[in-house]
Each structure stands twice: as structure tokens, then as C-alpha cells.
Amino acid sequence: MSSWDASATGVMRLPSGLGVRGRGLRHGLPPGPEPELGVYLLGGDPPSVDWESHWVRWPDFRLPSEPEALRRALLDVRERAAEERVEIACAGGRGRTGTALACLAVLDGVPAGDAVAYVREHYDPKAVETPWQRRFVRRFA
């Protein structure tokens, strides 16, 4: 088992050096190795995949229906990303995925007030789309 290499598409490096891939499901699977764990942030049923996955119910442009389920999934992601290829994805790969990546950055030591800017710099400049998603990240601890 291994984590993502430096050339993998969509991988955000956390301050600890861990790499987690963010992506939009509607864009398809990028070239290269498949993830070993996926966390899918969707309002409906997640896609069927050939690897281990967690589903966090999260309607588009909103917040997670069960914030504790997100926290548990992100703690698992952080623990496993050192040895495994882990991805976080929603339909478009920006709002929910960016918000989850920002929360993951908080768990990795980025101050909550700086986490959205961190994700926008290291993952996607348009990540975290709504004011309530930004507020959710600021309150995530």
C-alpha cells in the first residue's frame, strides 16, 4: 500500500506532508492508480466503486446532514493517508470537497480561520463555494 505520488492529479498536500486527492465525480476517474479509500459527499446514494468507501450525506451547496459522520470520516482519512491512496469527492469537486479538505486541514494543524485560503491555494482557487460552508470550516475544531 502507498500514498499518492507527487504527480497525481488533484492531490492536496497537508502541512504534515499527507496527500489526499480531491475530485469531482462527474469528471470521471483521473488517470493513474485507483484510490484505496474514498469518502463521497453526496445528497443521494454514492457510486459503486471497487475500493473501500464511506458515504457522508451532504446535499449540494449545503452542509453535511451529520457533521459527526464527516468528522469520523476525516479522522479516518487523516490516519490512513500516510500509507494509502485516499480521495474525497462530491459531484463537482469544489464546494463539498473543498469544505471537507479545509476541515481536514484544520485537523492537520491549519488554523480554522486560514483553512479555506489554504485549500484554495493548494487544491482549487474556487473551493468552498458558499458562505455557510466557509462558516462551517471556521467553526470546525
Short mmCIF file of N, CA and C in Angstrom, two decimals:
data_model
loop_
_atom_site.label_atom_id
_atom_site.label_comp_id
_atom_site.label_asym_id
_atom_site.label_seq_id
_atom_site.Cartn_x
_atom_site.Cartn_y
_atom_site.Cartn_z
N MET A 1 0.84 -1.18 0.00
CA MET A 1 0.00 0.00 0.00
C MET A 1 0.88 1.24 0.00
N SER A 2 0.39 2.31 -0.65
CA SER A 2 1.17 3.53 -0.70
C SER A 2 0.26 4.73 -0.84
N SER A 3 0.79 5.89 -0.53
CA SER A 3 0.03 7.12 -0.71
C SER A 3 0.24 7.63 -2.13
N TRP A 4 -0.43 8.72 -2.50
CA TRP A 4 -0.31 9.29 -3.85
C TRP A 4 1.10 9.79 -4.09
N ASP A 5 1.59 9.64 -5.32
CA ASP A 5 2.87 10.24 -5.65
C ASP A 5 2.66 11.72 -6.00
N ALA A 6 3.74 12.43 -6.10
CA ALA A 6 3.69 13.88 -6.28
C ALA A 6 3.02 14.31 -7.58
N SER A 7 2.97 13.44 -8.58
CA SER A 7 2.40 13.84 -9.87
C SER A 7 0.90 13.52 -10.00
N ALA A 8 0.30 12.92 -8.99
CA ALA A 8 -1.12 12.53 -9.08
C ALA A 8 -2.01 13.77 -9.20
N THR A 9 -2.99 13.70 -10.08
CA THR A 9 -3.91 14.80 -10.35
C THR A 9 -4.81 15.06 -9.14
N GLY A 10 -4.94 16.34 -8.75
CA GLY A 10 -5.90 16.75 -7.72
C GLY A 10 -5.48 16.47 -6.29
N VAL A 11 -4.24 16.08 -6.06
CA VAL A 11 -3.79 15.76 -4.71
C VAL A 11 -3.39 17.04 -3.98
N MET A 12 -3.98 17.23 -2.80
CA MET A 12 -3.63 18.35 -1.94
C MET A 12 -2.70 17.83 -0.85
N ARG A 13 -1.57 18.49 -0.69
CA ARG A 13 -0.63 18.16 0.38
C ARG A 13 -0.99 18.98 1.61
N LEU A 14 -1.14 18.29 2.72
CA LEU A 14 -1.39 18.94 4.00
C LEU A 14 -0.06 19.37 4.61
N PRO A 15 -0.09 20.25 5.62
CA PRO A 15 1.17 20.68 6.24
C PRO A 15 2.02 19.52 6.75
N SER A 16 1.38 18.43 7.19
CA SER A 16 2.11 17.27 7.69
C SER A 16 2.78 16.49 6.57
N GLY A 17 2.47 16.81 5.31
CA GLY A 17 3.01 16.08 4.18
C GLY A 17 2.06 15.04 3.62
N LEU A 18 0.98 14.74 4.32
CA LEU A 18 0.00 13.79 3.82
C LEU A 18 -0.64 14.32 2.55
N GLY A 19 -0.92 13.43 1.61
CA GLY A 19 -1.59 13.81 0.37
C GLY A 19 -2.96 13.17 0.27
N VAL A 20 -3.96 13.96 -0.06
CA VAL A 20 -5.33 13.48 -0.24
C VAL A 20 -5.84 14.04 -1.55
N ARG A 21 -6.41 13.16 -2.38
CA ARG A 21 -6.93 13.62 -3.67
C ARG A 21 -8.36 14.11 -3.51
N GLY A 22 -8.62 15.26 -4.06
CA GLY A 22 -9.98 15.77 -4.18
C GLY A 22 -10.39 15.67 -5.64
N ARG A 23 -11.66 15.40 -5.88
CA ARG A 23 -12.10 15.36 -7.28
C ARG A 23 -13.61 15.48 -7.37
N GLY A 24 -14.06 15.78 -8.57
CA GLY A 24 -15.48 15.81 -8.90
C GLY A 24 -15.86 14.52 -9.58
N LEU A 25 -16.85 13.84 -9.08
CA LEU A 25 -17.25 12.55 -9.64
C LEU A 25 -17.73 12.68 -11.08
N ARG A 26 -18.34 13.79 -11.42
CA ARG A 26 -18.85 13.94 -12.78
C ARG A 26 -17.74 14.08 -13.81
N HIS A 27 -16.51 14.29 -13.37
CA HIS A 27 -15.37 14.41 -14.28
C HIS A 27 -14.71 13.06 -14.55
N GLY A 28 -15.18 12.02 -13.89
CA GLY A 28 -14.61 10.69 -14.09
C GLY A 28 -13.35 10.47 -13.29
N LEU A 29 -12.90 9.25 -13.33
CA LEU A 29 -11.70 8.86 -12.60
C LEU A 29 -10.46 9.34 -13.35
N PRO A 30 -9.58 10.09 -12.68
CA PRO A 30 -8.36 10.55 -13.36
C PRO A 30 -7.45 9.36 -13.72
N PRO A 31 -6.53 9.58 -14.65
CA PRO A 31 -5.58 8.51 -14.98
C PRO A 31 -4.70 8.19 -13.78
N GLY A 32 -4.17 7.00 -13.78
CA GLY A 32 -3.27 6.59 -12.70
C GLY A 32 -3.93 5.59 -11.78
N PRO A 33 -3.27 5.32 -10.66
CA PRO A 33 -3.79 4.30 -9.75
C PRO A 33 -5.12 4.71 -9.12
N GLU A 34 -5.90 3.71 -8.78
CA GLU A 34 -7.18 3.95 -8.11
C GLU A 34 -6.94 4.24 -6.63
N PRO A 35 -7.89 4.91 -6.00
CA PRO A 35 -7.77 5.10 -4.55
C PRO A 35 -7.97 3.77 -3.82
N GLU A 36 -7.50 3.74 -2.60
CA GLU A 36 -7.74 2.58 -1.73
C GLU A 36 -8.87 2.86 -0.76
N LEU A 37 -9.17 4.15 -0.58
CA LEU A 37 -10.29 4.60 0.26
C LEU A 37 -10.88 5.84 -0.38
N GLY A 38 -12.19 5.89 -0.47
CA GLY A 38 -12.88 7.07 -0.97
C GLY A 38 -13.92 7.53 0.02
N VAL A 39 -14.02 8.84 0.21
CA VAL A 39 -15.08 9.44 1.02
C VAL A 39 -15.92 10.27 0.07
N TYR A 40 -17.21 9.93 -0.04
CA TYR A 40 -18.09 10.55 -1.02
C TYR A 40 -19.15 11.37 -0.31
N LEU A 41 -19.23 12.63 -0.71
CA LEU A 41 -20.06 13.65 -0.08
C LEU A 41 -21.22 13.96 -1.01
N LEU A 42 -22.32 13.27 -0.82
CA LEU A 42 -23.43 13.37 -1.76
C LEU A 42 -24.76 13.37 -1.03
N GLY A 43 -25.76 14.03 -1.65
CA GLY A 43 -27.11 14.02 -1.10
C GLY A 43 -27.83 12.72 -1.35
N GLY A 44 -27.43 11.99 -2.39
CA GLY A 44 -28.04 10.70 -2.74
C GLY A 44 -27.04 9.58 -2.61
N ASP A 45 -27.42 8.43 -3.10
CA ASP A 45 -26.56 7.25 -2.98
C ASP A 45 -25.23 7.47 -3.69
N PRO A 46 -24.14 6.98 -3.07
CA PRO A 46 -22.82 7.13 -3.69
C PRO A 46 -22.65 6.14 -4.84
N PRO A 47 -21.66 6.39 -5.68
CA PRO A 47 -21.40 5.46 -6.78
C PRO A 47 -20.86 4.14 -6.24
N SER A 48 -21.03 3.11 -7.02
CA SER A 48 -20.43 1.82 -6.69
C SER A 48 -18.97 1.87 -7.13
N VAL A 49 -18.08 1.53 -6.23
CA VAL A 49 -16.65 1.56 -6.54
C VAL A 49 -16.01 0.24 -6.12
N ASP A 50 -14.82 -0.02 -6.65
CA ASP A 50 -14.10 -1.26 -6.37
C ASP A 50 -13.16 -1.16 -5.18
N TRP A 51 -13.25 -0.08 -4.41
CA TRP A 51 -12.39 0.12 -3.25
C TRP A 51 -13.27 0.46 -2.05
N GLU A 52 -12.67 0.45 -0.89
CA GLU A 52 -13.41 0.79 0.33
C GLU A 52 -13.90 2.23 0.23
N SER A 53 -15.11 2.47 0.72
CA SER A 53 -15.63 3.84 0.67
C SER A 53 -16.55 4.13 1.85
N HIS A 54 -16.63 5.41 2.16
CA HIS A 54 -17.56 5.94 3.16
C HIS A 54 -18.45 6.95 2.44
N TRP A 55 -19.67 7.02 2.84
CA TRP A 55 -20.61 7.99 2.28
C TRP A 55 -21.05 8.91 3.40
N VAL A 56 -20.91 10.20 3.17
CA VAL A 56 -21.42 11.22 4.09
C VAL A 56 -22.54 11.94 3.36
N ARG A 57 -23.74 11.87 3.93
CA ARG A 57 -24.89 12.54 3.29
C ARG A 57 -24.69 14.05 3.39
N TRP A 58 -24.67 14.69 2.20
CA TRP A 58 -24.35 16.11 2.14
C TRP A 58 -24.97 16.67 0.86
N PRO A 59 -26.14 17.28 0.95
CA PRO A 59 -26.78 17.86 -0.24
C PRO A 59 -25.92 18.97 -0.86
N ASP A 60 -25.98 19.10 -2.17
CA ASP A 60 -25.20 20.09 -2.90
C ASP A 60 -25.49 21.50 -2.38
N PHE A 61 -24.44 22.30 -2.24
CA PHE A 61 -24.46 23.69 -1.77
C PHE A 61 -24.90 23.85 -0.32
N ARG A 62 -24.97 22.77 0.41
CA ARG A 62 -25.39 22.83 1.82
C ARG A 62 -24.27 22.35 2.71
N LEU A 63 -24.66 21.92 3.92
CA LEU A 63 -23.72 21.39 4.90
C LEU A 63 -24.01 19.92 5.13
N PRO A 64 -23.06 19.19 5.72
CA PRO A 64 -23.31 17.76 5.94
C PRO A 64 -24.51 17.55 6.85
N SER A 65 -25.33 16.56 6.51
CA SER A 65 -26.52 16.25 7.32
C SER A 65 -26.13 15.77 8.71
N GLU A 66 -24.99 15.09 8.81
CA GLU A 66 -24.49 14.60 10.10
C GLU A 66 -23.02 15.02 10.23
N PRO A 67 -22.77 16.19 10.83
CA PRO A 67 -21.39 16.67 10.94
C PRO A 67 -20.45 15.67 11.64
N GLU A 68 -20.96 14.90 12.58
CA GLU A 68 -20.10 13.93 13.26
C GLU A 68 -19.66 12.81 12.32
N ALA A 69 -20.52 12.45 11.37
CA ALA A 69 -20.14 11.44 10.38
C ALA A 69 -18.98 11.97 9.51
N LEU A 70 -19.04 13.26 9.18
CA LEU A 70 -17.94 13.87 8.43
C LEU A 70 -16.67 13.83 9.27
N ARG A 71 -16.75 14.23 10.51
CA ARG A 71 -15.57 14.24 11.39
C ARG A 71 -14.94 12.85 11.46
N ARG A 72 -15.76 11.82 11.68
CA ARG A 72 -15.24 10.46 11.75
C ARG A 72 -14.55 10.05 10.44
N ALA A 73 -15.18 10.38 9.32
CA ALA A 73 -14.60 10.04 8.02
C ALA A 73 -13.27 10.77 7.83
N LEU A 74 -13.19 12.04 8.21
CA LEU A 74 -11.96 12.80 8.03
C LEU A 74 -10.85 12.31 8.95
N LEU A 75 -11.19 11.90 10.15
CA LEU A 75 -10.18 11.32 11.05
C LEU A 75 -9.62 10.03 10.45
N ASP A 76 -10.50 9.23 9.83
CA ASP A 76 -10.05 8.02 9.17
C ASP A 76 -9.15 8.36 7.98
N VAL A 77 -9.55 9.36 7.20
CA VAL A 77 -8.74 9.81 6.06
C VAL A 77 -7.36 10.22 6.53
N ARG A 78 -7.31 11.03 7.57
CA ARG A 78 -6.02 11.54 8.06
C ARG A 78 -5.13 10.41 8.54
N GLU A 79 -5.72 9.44 9.21
CA GLU A 79 -4.94 8.31 9.72
C GLU A 79 -4.40 7.44 8.58
N ARG A 80 -5.21 7.23 7.57
CA ARG A 80 -4.85 6.27 6.52
C ARG A 80 -4.06 6.87 5.36
N ALA A 81 -4.09 8.20 5.22
CA ALA A 81 -3.45 8.84 4.06
C ALA A 81 -1.93 8.68 4.05
N ALA A 82 -1.33 8.37 5.17
CA ALA A 82 0.13 8.18 5.20
C ALA A 82 0.55 6.93 4.44
N GLU A 83 -0.31 5.92 4.43
CA GLU A 83 0.03 4.63 3.82
C GLU A 83 -0.83 4.27 2.61
N GLU A 84 -1.96 4.94 2.44
CA GLU A 84 -2.91 4.55 1.41
C GLU A 84 -3.27 5.75 0.52
N ARG A 85 -3.76 5.44 -0.68
CA ARG A 85 -4.26 6.47 -1.58
C ARG A 85 -5.72 6.74 -1.20
N VAL A 86 -5.96 7.95 -0.74
CA VAL A 86 -7.28 8.33 -0.24
C VAL A 86 -7.80 9.50 -1.07
N GLU A 87 -9.10 9.45 -1.39
CA GLU A 87 -9.71 10.57 -2.10
C GLU A 87 -10.98 11.00 -1.39
N ILE A 88 -11.30 12.28 -1.57
CA ILE A 88 -12.55 12.88 -1.11
C ILE A 88 -13.20 13.46 -2.35
N ALA A 89 -14.50 13.18 -2.54
CA ALA A 89 -15.14 13.64 -3.77
C ALA A 89 -16.61 13.96 -3.56
N CYS A 90 -17.08 14.92 -4.33
CA CYS A 90 -18.51 15.22 -4.45
C CYS A 90 -18.78 15.28 -5.96
N ALA A 91 -19.92 15.78 -6.35
CA ALA A 91 -20.25 15.80 -7.77
C ALA A 91 -19.28 16.67 -8.57
N GLY A 92 -19.07 17.92 -8.13
CA GLY A 92 -18.23 18.85 -8.89
C GLY A 92 -16.80 18.96 -8.41
N GLY A 93 -16.55 18.59 -7.16
CA GLY A 93 -15.19 18.63 -6.63
C GLY A 93 -14.75 19.95 -6.04
N ARG A 94 -15.69 20.87 -5.83
CA ARG A 94 -15.29 22.19 -5.31
C ARG A 94 -15.92 22.54 -3.97
N GLY A 95 -17.25 22.58 -3.91
CA GLY A 95 -17.92 23.05 -2.70
C GLY A 95 -17.79 22.09 -1.53
N ARG A 96 -18.42 20.94 -1.65
CA ARG A 96 -18.37 19.96 -0.55
C ARG A 96 -16.97 19.38 -0.39
N THR A 97 -16.33 19.05 -1.50
CA THR A 97 -14.98 18.50 -1.43
C THR A 97 -14.03 19.53 -0.83
N GLY A 98 -14.09 20.77 -1.30
CA GLY A 98 -13.23 21.82 -0.75
C GLY A 98 -13.48 22.06 0.73
N THR A 99 -14.74 22.03 1.12
CA THR A 99 -15.08 22.22 2.54
C THR A 99 -14.51 21.10 3.38
N ALA A 100 -14.66 19.86 2.91
CA ALA A 100 -14.11 18.72 3.65
C ALA A 100 -12.58 18.78 3.70
N LEU A 101 -11.95 19.16 2.59
CA LEU A 101 -10.49 19.30 2.60
C LEU A 101 -10.05 20.39 3.56
N ALA A 102 -10.80 21.49 3.65
CA ALA A 102 -10.48 22.56 4.60
C ALA A 102 -10.61 22.05 6.03
N CYS A 103 -11.65 21.27 6.31
CA CYS A 103 -11.81 20.69 7.65
C CYS A 103 -10.67 19.72 7.95
N LEU A 104 -10.26 18.96 6.95
CA LEU A 104 -9.12 18.06 7.11
C LEU A 104 -7.85 18.86 7.41
N ALA A 105 -7.69 19.99 6.74
CA ALA A 105 -6.53 20.85 7.01
C ALA A 105 -6.54 21.35 8.45
N VAL A 106 -7.73 21.66 8.97
CA VAL A 106 -7.84 22.06 10.38
C VAL A 106 -7.37 20.92 11.28
N LEU A 107 -7.82 19.71 10.99
CA LEU A 107 -7.38 18.55 11.78
C LEU A 107 -5.87 18.35 11.68
N ASP A 108 -5.27 18.81 10.60
CA ASP A 108 -3.83 18.67 10.38
C ASP A 108 -3.03 19.85 10.92
N GLY A 109 -3.71 20.80 11.56
CA GLY A 109 -2.99 21.89 12.21
C GLY A 109 -3.14 23.27 11.60
N VAL A 110 -3.83 23.40 10.48
CA VAL A 110 -4.05 24.72 9.90
C VAL A 110 -5.10 25.44 10.76
N PRO A 111 -4.84 26.69 11.18
CA PRO A 111 -5.86 27.41 11.94
C PRO A 111 -7.17 27.49 11.15
N ALA A 112 -8.29 27.31 11.83
CA ALA A 112 -9.60 27.26 11.16
C ALA A 112 -9.85 28.50 10.31
N GLY A 113 -9.40 29.66 10.76
CA GLY A 113 -9.59 30.89 10.00
C GLY A 113 -8.77 30.96 8.72
N ASP A 114 -7.77 30.11 8.59
CA ASP A 114 -6.89 30.10 7.41
C ASP A 114 -7.13 28.92 6.49
N ALA A 115 -7.98 27.98 6.90
CA ALA A 115 -8.11 26.71 6.19
C ALA A 115 -8.70 26.86 4.78
N VAL A 116 -9.68 27.74 4.60
CA VAL A 116 -10.25 27.92 3.26
C VAL A 116 -9.18 28.47 2.32
N ALA A 117 -8.44 29.46 2.76
CA ALA A 117 -7.37 30.02 1.94
C ALA A 117 -6.32 28.96 1.62
N TYR A 118 -6.02 28.09 2.59
CA TYR A 118 -5.05 27.02 2.36
C TYR A 118 -5.52 26.10 1.24
N VAL A 119 -6.79 25.69 1.30
CA VAL A 119 -7.33 24.78 0.29
C VAL A 119 -7.39 25.47 -1.08
N ARG A 120 -7.74 26.74 -1.09
CA ARG A 120 -7.79 27.46 -2.36
C ARG A 120 -6.40 27.61 -2.97
N GLU A 121 -5.40 27.71 -2.16
CA GLU A 121 -4.03 27.82 -2.67
C GLU A 121 -3.48 26.46 -3.11
N HIS A 122 -3.78 25.41 -2.35
CA HIS A 122 -3.14 24.11 -2.58
C HIS A 122 -4.01 23.09 -3.32
N TYR A 123 -5.31 23.41 -3.54
CA TYR A 123 -6.18 22.46 -4.22
C TYR A 123 -6.91 23.11 -5.40
N ASP A 124 -7.78 24.08 -5.12
CA ASP A 124 -8.58 24.70 -6.18
C ASP A 124 -8.95 26.11 -5.74
N PRO A 125 -8.65 27.12 -6.56
CA PRO A 125 -8.96 28.51 -6.19
C PRO A 125 -10.44 28.78 -5.96
N LYS A 126 -11.33 27.90 -6.47
CA LYS A 126 -12.77 28.10 -6.30
C LYS A 126 -13.37 27.16 -5.26
N ALA A 127 -12.54 26.48 -4.49
CA ALA A 127 -13.03 25.55 -3.48
C ALA A 127 -13.78 26.28 -2.37
N VAL A 128 -14.72 25.60 -1.78
CA VAL A 128 -15.58 26.10 -0.69
C VAL A 128 -16.44 27.23 -1.27
N GLU A 129 -17.64 26.85 -1.72
CA GLU A 129 -18.42 27.75 -2.56
C GLU A 129 -19.37 28.70 -1.85
N THR A 130 -19.85 28.37 -0.68
CA THR A 130 -20.91 29.17 -0.07
C THR A 130 -20.46 29.81 1.24
N PRO A 131 -21.13 30.88 1.65
CA PRO A 131 -20.79 31.50 2.94
C PRO A 131 -20.97 30.53 4.11
N TRP A 132 -21.98 29.68 4.06
CA TRP A 132 -22.21 28.76 5.19
C TRP A 132 -21.17 27.64 5.20
N GLN A 133 -20.63 27.28 4.03
CA GLN A 133 -19.52 26.32 4.02
C GLN A 133 -18.27 26.95 4.64
N ARG A 134 -18.00 28.21 4.33
CA ARG A 134 -16.85 28.90 4.94
C ARG A 134 -17.04 29.01 6.46
N ARG A 135 -18.24 29.32 6.90
CA ARG A 135 -18.54 29.41 8.33
C ARG A 135 -18.37 28.04 9.01
N PHE A 136 -18.82 26.99 8.34
CA PHE A 136 -18.68 25.64 8.87
C PHE A 136 -17.20 25.32 9.14
N VAL A 137 -16.34 25.68 8.20
CA VAL A 137 -14.90 25.43 8.36
C VAL A 137 -14.35 26.24 9.52
N ARG A 138 -14.73 27.50 9.62
CA ARG A 138 -14.23 28.35 10.72
C ARG A 138 -14.63 27.79 12.08
N ARG A 139 -15.78 27.13 12.15
CA ARG A 139 -16.26 26.58 13.43
C ARG A 139 -15.82 25.14 13.67
N PHE A 140 -15.18 24.54 12.68
CA PHE A 140 -14.76 23.14 12.79
C PHE A 140 -13.52 23.08 13.66
N ALA A 141 -13.59 22.31 14.71
CA ALA A 141 -12.41 22.17 15.60
C ALA A 141 -12.42 20.81 16.25
#
